[in-house]
Amino acid sequence: MKHGCLAFVVKSERGKKAQLRERIAQYGHEIEGFKAQEVAYTRGLAVLEKEIATLRPLFDKGLVNMQRLNSLEAEATTFEAERGEKNRISSADCWENHRNEVADSLDRSRAQNRGRK
């Protein structure tokens, strides 16, 4: 009888470890995706900033109108805001997922403990 309980516990722990390994891999993939998004936003913002820097002297000479310069500056600001919002949402999602997983794990552990009593 004790051997059966021990085997159950060992099997249960192996399952938990496998789940944790899977979650770690998923988080790794999410992190890589976030890094790729950050690189894309950074590159896009660099392109906009370069174009703004190129147009500003032309604007000062009266060769480019203010609307064109303002449009690019507004686009750059929007780009920065979207990047910040994506980062904030991504972080919040990660924490929410982690909190839910911990709560689920705790619930399962409690249920297992009740079943053993």
PDB file of N, CA, C and O in Angstrom, residues 23 26-27 30 34 90-104:
ATOM      1  N   ARG A  23       6.298  25.160 -19.265  1.00  0.00           N
ATOM      2  CA  ARG A  23       6.036  26.575 -19.013  1.00  0.00           C
ATOM      3  C   ARG A  23       7.295  27.411 -19.218  1.00  0.00           C
ATOM      4  O   ARG A  23       7.242  28.502 -19.780  1.00  0.00           O
ATOM      5  N   GLN A  26       7.740  27.839 -22.829  1.00  0.00           N
ATOM      6  CA  GLN A  26       6.765  28.799 -23.352  1.00  0.00           C
ATOM      7  C   GLN A  26       7.187  30.227 -23.021  1.00  0.00           C
ATOM      8  O   GLN A  26       7.114  31.117 -23.869  1.00  0.00           O
ATOM      9  N   TYR A  27       7.614  30.445 -21.775  1.00  0.00           N
ATOM     10  CA  TYR A  27       8.072  31.782 -21.387  1.00  0.00           C
ATOM     11  C   TYR A  27       9.285  32.190 -22.217  1.00  0.00           C
ATOM     12  O   TYR A  27       9.419  33.353 -22.594  1.00  0.00           O
ATOM     13  N   GLU A  30       7.993  33.348 -25.482  1.00  0.00           N
ATOM     14  CA  GLU A  30       7.362  34.662 -25.334  1.00  0.00           C
ATOM     15  C   GLU A  30       8.414  35.752 -25.229  1.00  0.00           C
ATOM     16  O   GLU A  30       8.293  36.814 -25.849  1.00  0.00           O
ATOM     17  N   PHE A  34       8.978  38.992 -27.577  1.00  0.00           N
ATOM     18  CA  PHE A  34       9.023  40.366 -27.078  1.00  0.00           C
ATOM     19  C   PHE A  34      10.305  41.061 -27.514  1.00  0.00           C
ATOM     20  O   PHE A  34      10.302  42.232 -27.890  1.00  0.00           O
ATOM     21  N   SER A  90       2.398  43.367 -22.432  1.00  0.00           N
ATOM     22  CA  SER A  90       3.102  42.088 -22.439  1.00  0.00           C
ATOM     23  C   SER A  90       3.538  41.704 -21.038  1.00  0.00           C
ATOM     24  O   SER A  90       3.387  40.557 -20.617  1.00  0.00           O
ATOM     25  N   SER A  91       4.069  42.675 -20.303  1.00  0.00           N
ATOM     26  CA  SER A  91       4.499  42.405 -18.928  1.00  0.00           C
ATOM     27  C   SER A  91       3.303  42.042 -18.052  1.00  0.00           C
ATOM     28  O   SER A  91       3.367  41.102 -17.260  1.00  0.00           O
ATOM     29  N   ALA A  92       2.222  42.786 -18.199  1.00  0.00           N
ATOM     30  CA  ALA A  92       1.020  42.513 -17.403  1.00  0.00           C
ATOM     31  C   ALA A  92       0.465  41.129 -17.732  1.00  0.00           C
ATOM     32  O   ALA A  92       0.064  40.386 -16.835  1.00  0.00           O
ATOM     33  N   ASP A  93       0.455  40.773 -19.013  1.00  0.00           N
ATOM     34  CA  ASP A  93      -0.025  39.450 -19.418  1.00  0.00           C
ATOM     35  C   ASP A  93       0.831  38.346 -18.812  1.00  0.00           C
ATOM     36  O   ASP A  93       0.317  37.329 -18.348  1.00  0.00           O
ATOM     37  N   CYS A  94       2.141  38.545 -18.833  1.00  0.00           N
ATOM     38  CA  CYS A  94       3.038  37.530 -18.265  1.00  0.00           C
ATOM     39  C   CYS A  94       2.754  37.343 -16.781  1.00  0.00           C
ATOM     40  O   CYS A  94       2.673  36.208 -16.297  1.00  0.00           O
ATOM     41  N   TRP A  95       2.627  38.444 -16.056  1.00  0.00           N
ATOM     42  CA  TRP A  95       2.362  38.331 -14.622  1.00  0.00           C
ATOM     43  C   TRP A  95       1.002  37.702 -14.356  1.00  0.00           C
ATOM     44  O   TRP A  95       0.852  36.899 -13.437  1.00  0.00           O
ATOM     45  N   GLU A  96       0.009  38.060 -15.158  1.00  0.00           N
ATOM     46  CA  GLU A  96      -1.325  37.482 -14.980  1.00  0.00           C
ATOM     47  C   GLU A  96      -1.292  35.979 -15.244  1.00  0.00           C
ATOM     48  O   GLU A  96      -1.867  35.190 -14.487  1.00  0.00           O
ATOM     49  N   ASN A  97      -0.597  35.570 -16.313  1.00  0.00           N
ATOM     50  CA  ASN A  97      -0.469  34.140 -16.605  1.00  0.00           C
ATOM     51  C   ASN A  97       0.240  33.419 -15.471  1.00  0.00           C
ATOM     52  O   ASN A  97      -0.178  32.339 -15.057  1.00  0.00           O
ATOM     53  N   HIS A  98       1.298  34.014 -14.973  1.00  0.00           N
ATOM     54  CA  HIS A  98       2.051  33.398 -13.873  1.00  0.00           C
ATOM     55  C   HIS A  98       1.169  33.274 -12.627  1.00  0.00           C
ATOM     56  O   HIS A  98       1.139  32.234 -11.979  1.00  0.00           O
ATOM     57  N   ARG A  99       0.448  34.333 -12.308  1.00  0.00           N
ATOM     58  CA  ARG A  99      -0.432  34.314 -11.132  1.00  0.00           C
ATOM     59  C   ARG A  99      -1.481  33.217 -11.270  1.00  0.00           C
ATOM     60  O   ARG A  99      -1.738  32.453 -10.333  1.00  0.00           O
ATOM     61  N   ASN A 100      -2.069  33.102 -12.463  1.00  0.00           N
ATOM     62  CA  ASN A 100      -3.084  32.068 -12.691  1.00  0.00           C
ATOM     63  C   ASN A 100      -2.492  30.666 -12.571  1.00  0.00           C
ATOM     64  O   ASN A 100      -3.119  29.764 -12.013  1.00  0.00           O
ATOM     65  N   GLU A 101      -1.296  30.482 -13.110  1.00  0.00           N
ATOM     66  CA  GLU A 101      -0.656  29.171 -13.032  1.00  0.00           C
ATOM     67  C   GLU A 101      -0.329  28.794 -11.587  1.00  0.00           C
ATOM     68  O   GLU A 101      -0.517  27.649 -11.180  1.00  0.00           O
ATOM     69  N   VAL A 102       0.148  29.761 -10.818  1.00  0.00           N
ATOM     70  CA  VAL A 102       0.454  29.494  -9.407  1.00  0.00           C
ATOM     71  C   VAL A 102      -0.832  29.154  -8.658  1.00  0.00           C
ATOM     72  O   VAL A 102      -0.862  28.202  -7.862  1.00  0.00           O
ATOM     73  N   ALA A 103      -1.896  29.901  -8.916  1.00  0.00           N
ATOM     74  CA  ALA A 103      -3.176  29.637  -8.257  1.00  0.00           C
ATOM     75  C   ALA A 103      -3.701  28.250  -8.628  1.00  0.00           C
ATOM     76  O   ALA A 103      -4.165  27.498  -7.765  1.00  0.00           O
ATOM     77  N   ASP A 104      -3.600  27.894  -9.912  1.00  0.00           N
ATOM     78  CA  ASP A 104      -4.041  26.564 -10.356  1.00  0.00           C
ATOM     79  C   ASP A 104      -3.217  25.469  -9.703  1.00  0.00           C
ATOM     80  O   ASP A 104      -3.754  24.448  -9.260  1.00  0.00           O
TER      81      ASP A 104
END
